[in-house]
Amino acid sequence: MNLHKVWLLRLVLPVQYGRVWTGLLLATLLLTLFYAGAAESSEHRPPALFFGLIIAYIIPIFSYITAKAQEAMRALRPILALDDTGFEYMYARLDSASLRLTLVCLGGGALAECMHLAFISRSWSAAVAKAVASVSDLLTVVGTLMVWVVMTTVIAMLIQQAVIFGRLGGTYARVSLLDTRKLLPFARVSIISSLAIIGALALFPLINLEGGLDLAESVPGAVAILGPLIVMFIIPVWPLHQRLVALKNQEMLRLLDRIEAVTGNDGSVDLDAGELDALLPLLTYRREVAQLSTWPFNLGNITTLAFYLVIPPLTWVGAALIENLVNLLL
């Protein structure tokens, strides 16, 4: 299969702090474009700040997440039962896609944008008529199309990355029930991939604050990225979790057989026959095995995830407070 580097990653400047400079450049260009359209109309203005910031945010952050995924795969290399060819192919798929997938993302984003506009306007004909009513309306359509295409591409690639790590964890990673520290890169990928979606959700209140649009009109977009958020979080760790559960159950059954061999059929222990000395280590080990986690997360991972999840509610509440304050003052 011929793979090509994802076109969004090609937009990131190949210089020091390239992601920062790329975000600033995109924000400057897009905000200039959309605010020029906003000045043309006093009735309906495109949510220029939302269009500019979400694209200027998502492209650099997608590059950052991809780099972290590559770093995680390199860290997992010693425990992967893959030859060099297989490893290099999976590694290449983290930042590359086939031509077919690229075209599907572009077409899917455009189709989703059309359906979104039809939902807002209540019909296709009304959506088309509204799109050409003014420069401001046309820029709103263009901005919506850009967001849908970019977000569709990012989500598709992040899901592809999640599937790759899910396959590695489910099939190729050498797993030890008593030592899961080497499995932490799976958790890091699961959490860091969620950052793109969580950050995008945090920017959605800008639609209502500046665009003069009903926030309900952004629900299709929010739902479209909220579902993949759950998928991207679960897929990298779920197959690995299932393997750890199976190993834990197998070890518990083995321990129960050993304990039954010591205690006998009635479960009693002969204190004078030395059976207690043989039983106590088995009971201690069984308790330790029962307490073992079957997820490759540690406290640091959970803390990071909790921090990420707090961001969208805070921004939505803050946006509502600002809107109420502005309405009160006016």
Short mmCIF file of C-alpha atoms in Angstrom, two decimals:
data_model
loop_
_atom_site.label_atom_id
_atom_site.label_comp_id
_atom_site.label_asym_id
_atom_site.label_seq_id
_atom_site.Cartn_x
_atom_site.Cartn_y
_atom_site.Cartn_z
CA MET A 1 0.00 0.00 0.00
CA ASN A 2 1.37 3.40 -1.01
CA LEU A 3 1.35 5.81 1.90
CA HIS A 4 1.59 9.58 1.75
CA LYS A 5 2.28 11.94 4.61
CA VAL A 6 -0.95 13.51 5.83
CA TRP A 7 -1.42 16.86 4.11
CA LEU A 8 -2.15 18.66 7.38
CA LEU A 9 1.28 17.70 8.71
CA ARG A 10 2.88 19.19 5.61
CA LEU A 11 1.47 22.57 6.65
CA VAL A 12 3.60 22.63 9.82
CA LEU A 13 6.70 24.75 9.29
CA PRO A 14 9.93 22.66 9.46
CA VAL A 15 11.71 25.07 11.79
CA GLN A 16 12.36 25.32 15.51
CA TYR A 17 9.05 25.87 17.31
CA GLY A 18 7.43 25.16 13.95
CA ARG A 19 4.08 24.23 15.50
CA VAL A 20 3.87 27.53 17.38
CA TRP A 21 4.78 29.55 14.30
CA THR A 22 2.33 27.56 12.19
CA GLY A 23 -0.49 28.22 14.64
CA LEU A 24 0.26 31.93 14.77
CA LEU A 25 0.50 32.19 10.99
CA LEU A 26 -2.75 30.29 10.43
CA ALA A 27 -4.54 32.37 13.06
CA THR A 28 -3.33 35.61 11.48
CA LEU A 29 -4.32 34.64 7.94
CA LEU A 30 -7.69 33.14 8.84
CA LEU A 31 -8.75 35.85 11.27
CA THR A 32 -7.87 38.49 8.67
CA LEU A 33 -9.96 36.67 6.07
CA PHE A 34 -13.02 36.09 8.23
CA TYR A 35 -13.02 39.46 9.95
CA ALA A 36 -12.94 41.10 6.53
CA GLY A 37 -16.15 39.24 5.78
CA ALA A 38 -17.59 40.14 9.16
CA ALA A 39 -17.07 43.85 8.42
CA GLU A 40 -19.16 43.51 5.27
CA SER A 41 -22.37 42.68 7.14
CA SER A 42 -23.89 44.11 10.28
CA GLU A 43 -26.69 41.55 10.51
CA HIS A 44 -25.05 38.18 10.20
CA ARG A 45 -21.37 37.77 10.85
CA PRO A 46 -19.36 34.57 10.57
CA PRO A 47 -17.87 33.26 13.83
CA ALA A 48 -14.45 34.48 12.71
CA LEU A 49 -12.71 33.82 16.01
CA PHE A 50 -13.96 30.24 16.14
CA PHE A 51 -13.02 29.45 12.53
CA GLY A 52 -9.58 31.00 12.88
CA LEU A 53 -8.65 29.59 16.27
CA ILE A 54 -9.93 26.04 15.87
CA ILE A 55 -7.98 25.51 12.65
CA ALA A 56 -4.90 27.31 14.02
CA TYR A 57 -5.15 25.03 17.08
CA ILE A 58 -6.01 21.66 15.59
CA ILE A 59 -3.26 21.45 12.95
CA PRO A 60 -0.30 22.10 15.30
CA ILE A 61 -1.81 19.96 18.05
CA PHE A 62 -2.36 17.12 15.58
CA SER A 63 1.32 17.36 14.64
CA TYR A 64 2.24 17.28 18.35
CA ILE A 65 0.03 14.26 19.07
CA THR A 66 1.44 12.39 16.08
CA ALA A 67 4.99 13.06 17.30
CA LYS A 68 4.04 11.74 20.75
CA ALA A 69 2.51 8.62 19.17
CA GLN A 70 5.74 8.01 17.27
CA GLU A 71 7.70 8.50 20.48
CA ALA A 72 5.45 5.98 22.25
CA MET A 73 5.91 3.39 19.52
CA ARG A 74 9.68 3.76 19.68
CA ALA A 75 9.49 3.24 23.47
CA LEU A 76 7.46 0.05 22.91
CA ARG A 77 9.86 -1.37 20.31
CA PRO A 78 11.77 -3.64 22.80
CA ILE A 79 8.59 -5.49 23.80
CA LEU A 80 7.00 -5.81 20.35
CA ALA A 81 7.18 -9.18 18.60
CA LEU A 82 7.61 -7.52 15.20
CA ASP A 83 10.39 -7.72 12.66
CA ASP A 84 11.93 -4.50 11.40
CA THR A 85 9.79 -4.43 8.26
CA GLY A 86 6.54 -4.83 10.17
CA PHE A 87 7.54 -2.24 12.73
CA GLU A 88 8.57 0.31 10.10
CA TYR A 89 5.26 -0.15 8.24
CA MET A 90 3.16 0.43 11.35
CA TYR A 91 5.38 3.34 12.36
CA ALA A 92 4.91 4.94 8.94
CA ARG A 93 1.12 4.69 9.23
CA LEU A 94 1.15 6.99 12.26
CA ASP A 95 1.70 10.07 10.10
CA SER A 96 0.76 8.77 6.64
CA ALA A 97 -2.37 7.64 4.87
CA SER A 98 -3.35 6.02 1.61
CA LEU A 99 -4.71 8.16 -1.21
CA ARG A 100 -8.11 6.52 -0.77
CA LEU A 101 -8.31 7.43 2.91
CA THR A 102 -7.26 10.99 2.13
CA LEU A 103 -9.99 11.35 -0.51
CA VAL A 104 -12.56 9.77 1.83
CA CYS A 105 -11.69 12.30 4.53
CA LEU A 106 -11.97 15.22 2.11
CA GLY A 107 -15.24 13.98 0.63
CA GLY A 108 -16.67 12.98 4.01
CA GLY A 109 -15.87 16.39 5.48
CA ALA A 110 -17.51 18.18 2.54
CA LEU A 111 -20.60 15.96 2.76
CA ALA A 112 -20.87 16.50 6.52
CA GLU A 113 -20.62 20.26 5.97
CA CYS A 114 -23.47 20.15 3.45
CA MET A 115 -25.64 18.16 5.85
CA HIS A 116 -24.78 20.57 8.67
CA LEU A 117 -25.82 23.61 6.62
CA ALA A 118 -29.01 21.87 5.56
CA PHE A 119 -29.76 21.13 9.22
CA ILE A 120 -29.29 24.79 10.13
CA SER A 121 -31.33 26.13 7.18
CA ARG A 122 -33.95 23.35 7.42
CA SER A 123 -33.59 22.52 3.69
CA TRP A 124 -31.00 22.19 0.93
CA SER A 125 -32.49 24.97 -1.18
CA ALA A 126 -32.52 27.38 1.76
CA ALA A 127 -28.90 26.47 2.54
CA VAL A 128 -27.79 27.22 -1.02
CA ALA A 129 -29.75 30.49 -1.15
CA LYS A 130 -28.30 31.60 2.16
CA ALA A 131 -24.75 30.67 1.12
CA VAL A 132 -24.76 33.16 -1.77
CA ALA A 133 -26.77 35.88 -0.09
CA SER A 134 -23.71 37.92 0.90
CA VAL A 135 -19.95 37.76 1.27
CA SER A 136 -20.39 37.20 5.00
CA ASP A 137 -22.67 34.21 4.41
CA LEU A 138 -20.29 32.80 1.82
CA LEU A 139 -17.38 33.06 4.26
CA THR A 140 -19.48 31.28 6.86
CA VAL A 141 -19.94 28.40 4.42
CA VAL A 142 -16.23 28.41 3.57
CA GLY A 143 -15.25 28.45 7.24
CA THR A 144 -17.65 25.64 8.07
CA LEU A 145 -16.28 23.58 5.17
CA MET A 146 -12.69 24.15 6.29
CA VAL A 147 -13.47 23.11 9.87
CA TRP A 148 -15.34 19.96 8.81
CA VAL A 149 -12.63 18.86 6.35
CA VAL A 150 -9.77 19.52 8.77
CA MET A 151 -11.53 17.92 11.75
CA THR A 152 -12.59 14.89 9.68
CA THR A 153 -9.00 14.34 8.55
CA VAL A 154 -7.62 14.75 12.07
CA ILE A 155 -10.19 12.42 13.62
CA ALA A 156 -9.71 9.77 10.93
CA MET A 157 -5.94 9.81 11.43
CA LEU A 158 -6.20 9.75 15.23
CA ILE A 159 -8.53 6.76 14.98
CA GLN A 160 -6.03 5.08 12.64
CA GLN A 161 -3.31 5.69 15.22
CA ALA A 162 -5.55 4.30 17.96
CA VAL A 163 -6.26 1.16 15.92
CA ILE A 164 -2.53 0.63 15.33
CA PHE A 165 -1.78 0.77 19.06
CA GLY A 166 -4.79 -1.39 19.79
CA ARG A 167 -3.43 -4.01 17.41
CA LEU A 168 0.03 -3.78 18.95
CA GLY A 169 -1.38 -4.22 22.46
CA GLY A 170 -3.73 -7.03 21.47
CA THR A 171 -1.32 -9.08 19.38
CA TYR A 172 2.32 -8.05 19.33
CA ALA A 173 3.25 -6.65 22.76
CA ARG A 174 4.90 -9.04 25.21
CA VAL A 175 2.88 -8.67 28.39
CA SER A 176 3.86 -9.41 31.98
CA LEU A 177 1.14 -9.28 34.60
CA LEU A 178 3.57 -8.32 37.37
CA ASP A 179 5.37 -5.60 35.40
CA THR A 180 3.12 -3.24 33.47
CA ARG A 181 5.50 -0.26 33.53
CA LYS A 182 6.63 -0.99 29.99
CA LEU A 183 3.00 -0.75 28.86
CA LEU A 184 2.57 2.88 29.94
CA PRO A 185 3.09 4.22 26.37
CA PHE A 186 -0.30 2.71 25.48
CA ALA A 187 -1.93 4.85 28.17
CA ARG A 188 -0.06 7.95 27.02
CA VAL A 189 -1.34 7.50 23.47
CA SER A 190 -4.88 6.95 24.73
CA ILE A 191 -4.81 10.17 26.74
CA ILE A 192 -2.82 12.46 24.43
CA SER A 193 -5.05 11.67 21.43
CA SER A 194 -8.00 12.93 23.47
CA LEU A 195 -6.32 16.33 23.78
CA ALA A 196 -7.18 17.33 20.20
CA ILE A 197 -10.89 16.70 20.65
CA ILE A 198 -11.12 18.17 24.14
CA GLY A 199 -9.41 21.36 22.99
CA ALA A 200 -11.72 21.63 20.00
CA LEU A 201 -14.78 21.24 22.24
CA ALA A 202 -13.43 24.02 24.46
CA LEU A 203 -13.53 26.41 21.49
CA PHE A 204 -17.17 25.75 20.54
CA PRO A 205 -18.63 28.50 22.79
CA LEU A 206 -16.92 31.05 20.52
CA ILE A 207 -19.58 30.27 17.91
CA ASN A 208 -22.31 31.68 20.10
CA LEU A 209 -20.31 34.53 21.59
CA GLU A 210 -19.17 36.07 18.35
CA GLY A 211 -21.07 34.55 15.47
CA GLY A 212 -24.52 35.51 16.59
CA LEU A 213 -25.62 31.92 16.02
CA ASP A 214 -27.73 29.68 18.18
CA LEU A 215 -25.39 27.36 20.05
CA ALA A 216 -27.75 24.50 19.22
CA GLU A 217 -26.63 24.83 15.61
CA SER A 218 -23.19 23.61 16.65
CA VAL A 219 -24.59 20.42 18.20
CA PRO A 220 -23.97 18.27 15.06
CA GLY A 221 -20.32 19.23 15.09
CA ALA A 222 -19.96 18.64 18.82
CA VAL A 223 -21.63 15.22 18.60
CA ALA A 224 -19.52 14.30 15.57
CA ILE A 225 -16.31 14.76 17.53
CA LEU A 226 -17.54 13.60 20.95
CA GLY A 227 -18.17 10.05 19.71
CA PRO A 228 -14.66 9.63 18.27
CA LEU A 229 -13.26 10.98 21.55
CA ILE A 230 -14.54 7.90 23.37
CA VAL A 231 -13.33 5.61 20.58
CA MET A 232 -9.84 7.12 20.52
CA PHE A 233 -9.52 6.79 24.28
CA ILE A 234 -10.64 3.15 24.47
CA ILE A 235 -9.13 1.50 21.37
CA PRO A 236 -5.40 1.85 22.25
CA VAL A 237 -5.82 0.18 25.64
CA TRP A 238 -8.83 -2.14 25.34
CA PRO A 239 -7.15 -5.15 23.63
CA LEU A 240 -4.25 -4.87 26.08
CA HIS A 241 -6.73 -4.70 28.96
CA GLN A 242 -8.40 -7.89 27.76
CA ARG A 243 -5.06 -9.69 27.64
CA LEU A 244 -4.20 -8.55 31.17
CA VAL A 245 -7.62 -9.68 32.41
CA ALA A 246 -7.06 -13.11 30.84
CA LEU A 247 -3.62 -13.39 32.40
CA LYS A 248 -4.96 -12.33 35.79
CA ASN A 249 -7.79 -14.88 35.66
CA GLN A 250 -5.36 -17.60 34.56
CA GLU A 251 -2.99 -16.79 37.41
CA MET A 252 -5.83 -16.75 39.95
CA LEU A 253 -7.02 -20.17 38.80
CA ARG A 254 -3.49 -21.53 39.05
CA LEU A 255 -3.20 -20.16 42.58
CA LEU A 256 -6.53 -21.67 43.60
CA ASP A 257 -5.33 -25.07 42.40
CA ARG A 258 -2.15 -24.69 44.45
CA ILE A 259 -4.13 -23.62 47.53
CA GLU A 260 -6.52 -26.55 47.17
CA ALA A 261 -3.56 -28.90 46.91
CA VAL A 262 -2.29 -27.61 50.26
CA THR A 263 -5.58 -27.41 52.13
CA GLY A 264 -7.20 -30.55 50.84
CA ASN A 265 -10.75 -31.10 49.64
CA ASP A 266 -12.39 -29.80 52.82
CA GLY A 267 -10.31 -26.60 52.90
CA SER A 268 -8.86 -27.31 56.33
CA VAL A 269 -5.21 -26.73 57.24
CA ASP A 270 -3.17 -29.11 59.40
CA LEU A 271 -1.18 -26.72 61.59
CA ASP A 272 1.13 -29.47 62.78
CA ALA A 273 2.09 -30.72 59.32
CA GLY A 274 3.77 -27.55 58.03
CA GLU A 275 0.89 -26.81 55.69
CA LEU A 276 0.48 -23.32 57.10
CA ASP A 277 4.02 -22.38 56.06
CA ALA A 278 3.23 -23.45 52.50
CA LEU A 279 -0.19 -21.77 52.48
CA LEU A 280 0.69 -18.28 53.72
CA PRO A 281 2.90 -17.30 50.73
CA LEU A 282 0.17 -18.50 48.36
CA LEU A 283 -2.47 -16.43 50.13
CA THR A 284 -0.20 -13.36 50.12
CA TYR A 285 0.53 -13.77 46.42
CA ARG A 286 -3.17 -14.27 45.67
CA ARG A 287 -3.99 -11.00 47.44
CA GLU A 288 -1.32 -9.19 45.43
CA VAL A 289 -2.59 -10.63 42.15
CA ALA A 290 -6.17 -9.70 43.01
CA GLN A 291 -5.09 -6.09 43.52
CA LEU A 292 -3.20 -5.81 40.23
CA SER A 293 -4.70 -3.36 37.76
CA THR A 294 -5.53 -4.65 34.31
CA TRP A 295 -5.27 -1.18 32.76
CA PRO A 296 -1.93 0.35 31.69
CA PHE A 297 -2.57 3.59 33.56
CA ASN A 298 -0.77 5.12 36.52
CA LEU A 299 -1.63 8.05 38.76
CA GLY A 300 0.11 10.53 36.45
CA ASN A 301 -1.97 9.39 33.47
CA ILE A 302 -5.22 9.68 35.40
CA THR A 303 -4.31 13.14 36.70
CA THR A 304 -3.53 14.36 33.17
CA LEU A 305 -6.82 13.01 31.84
CA ALA A 306 -8.78 14.62 34.67
CA PHE A 307 -7.13 17.96 33.86
CA TYR A 308 -8.04 17.64 30.18
CA LEU A 309 -11.66 16.77 30.96
CA VAL A 310 -12.10 19.85 33.14
CA ILE A 311 -11.17 22.24 30.31
CA PRO A 312 -14.36 22.12 28.14
CA PRO A 313 -16.87 22.57 31.00
CA LEU A 314 -14.90 25.55 32.31
CA THR A 315 -14.85 27.24 28.91
CA TRP A 316 -18.56 26.60 28.31
CA VAL A 317 -19.50 27.95 31.74
CA GLY A 318 -17.18 30.91 31.25
CA ALA A 319 -18.71 31.68 27.87
CA ALA A 320 -22.22 31.57 29.35
CA LEU A 321 -21.20 33.93 32.15
CA ILE A 322 -19.62 36.37 29.70
CA GLU A 323 -22.71 36.31 27.48
CA ASN A 324 -25.01 36.98 30.43
CA LEU A 325 -22.75 39.79 31.62
CA VAL A 326 -22.73 41.43 28.18
CA ASN A 327 -26.51 41.16 27.93
CA LEU A 328 -26.87 42.67 31.39
CA LEU A 329 -24.62 45.63 30.57
CA LEU A 330 -26.33 46.27 27.24
#
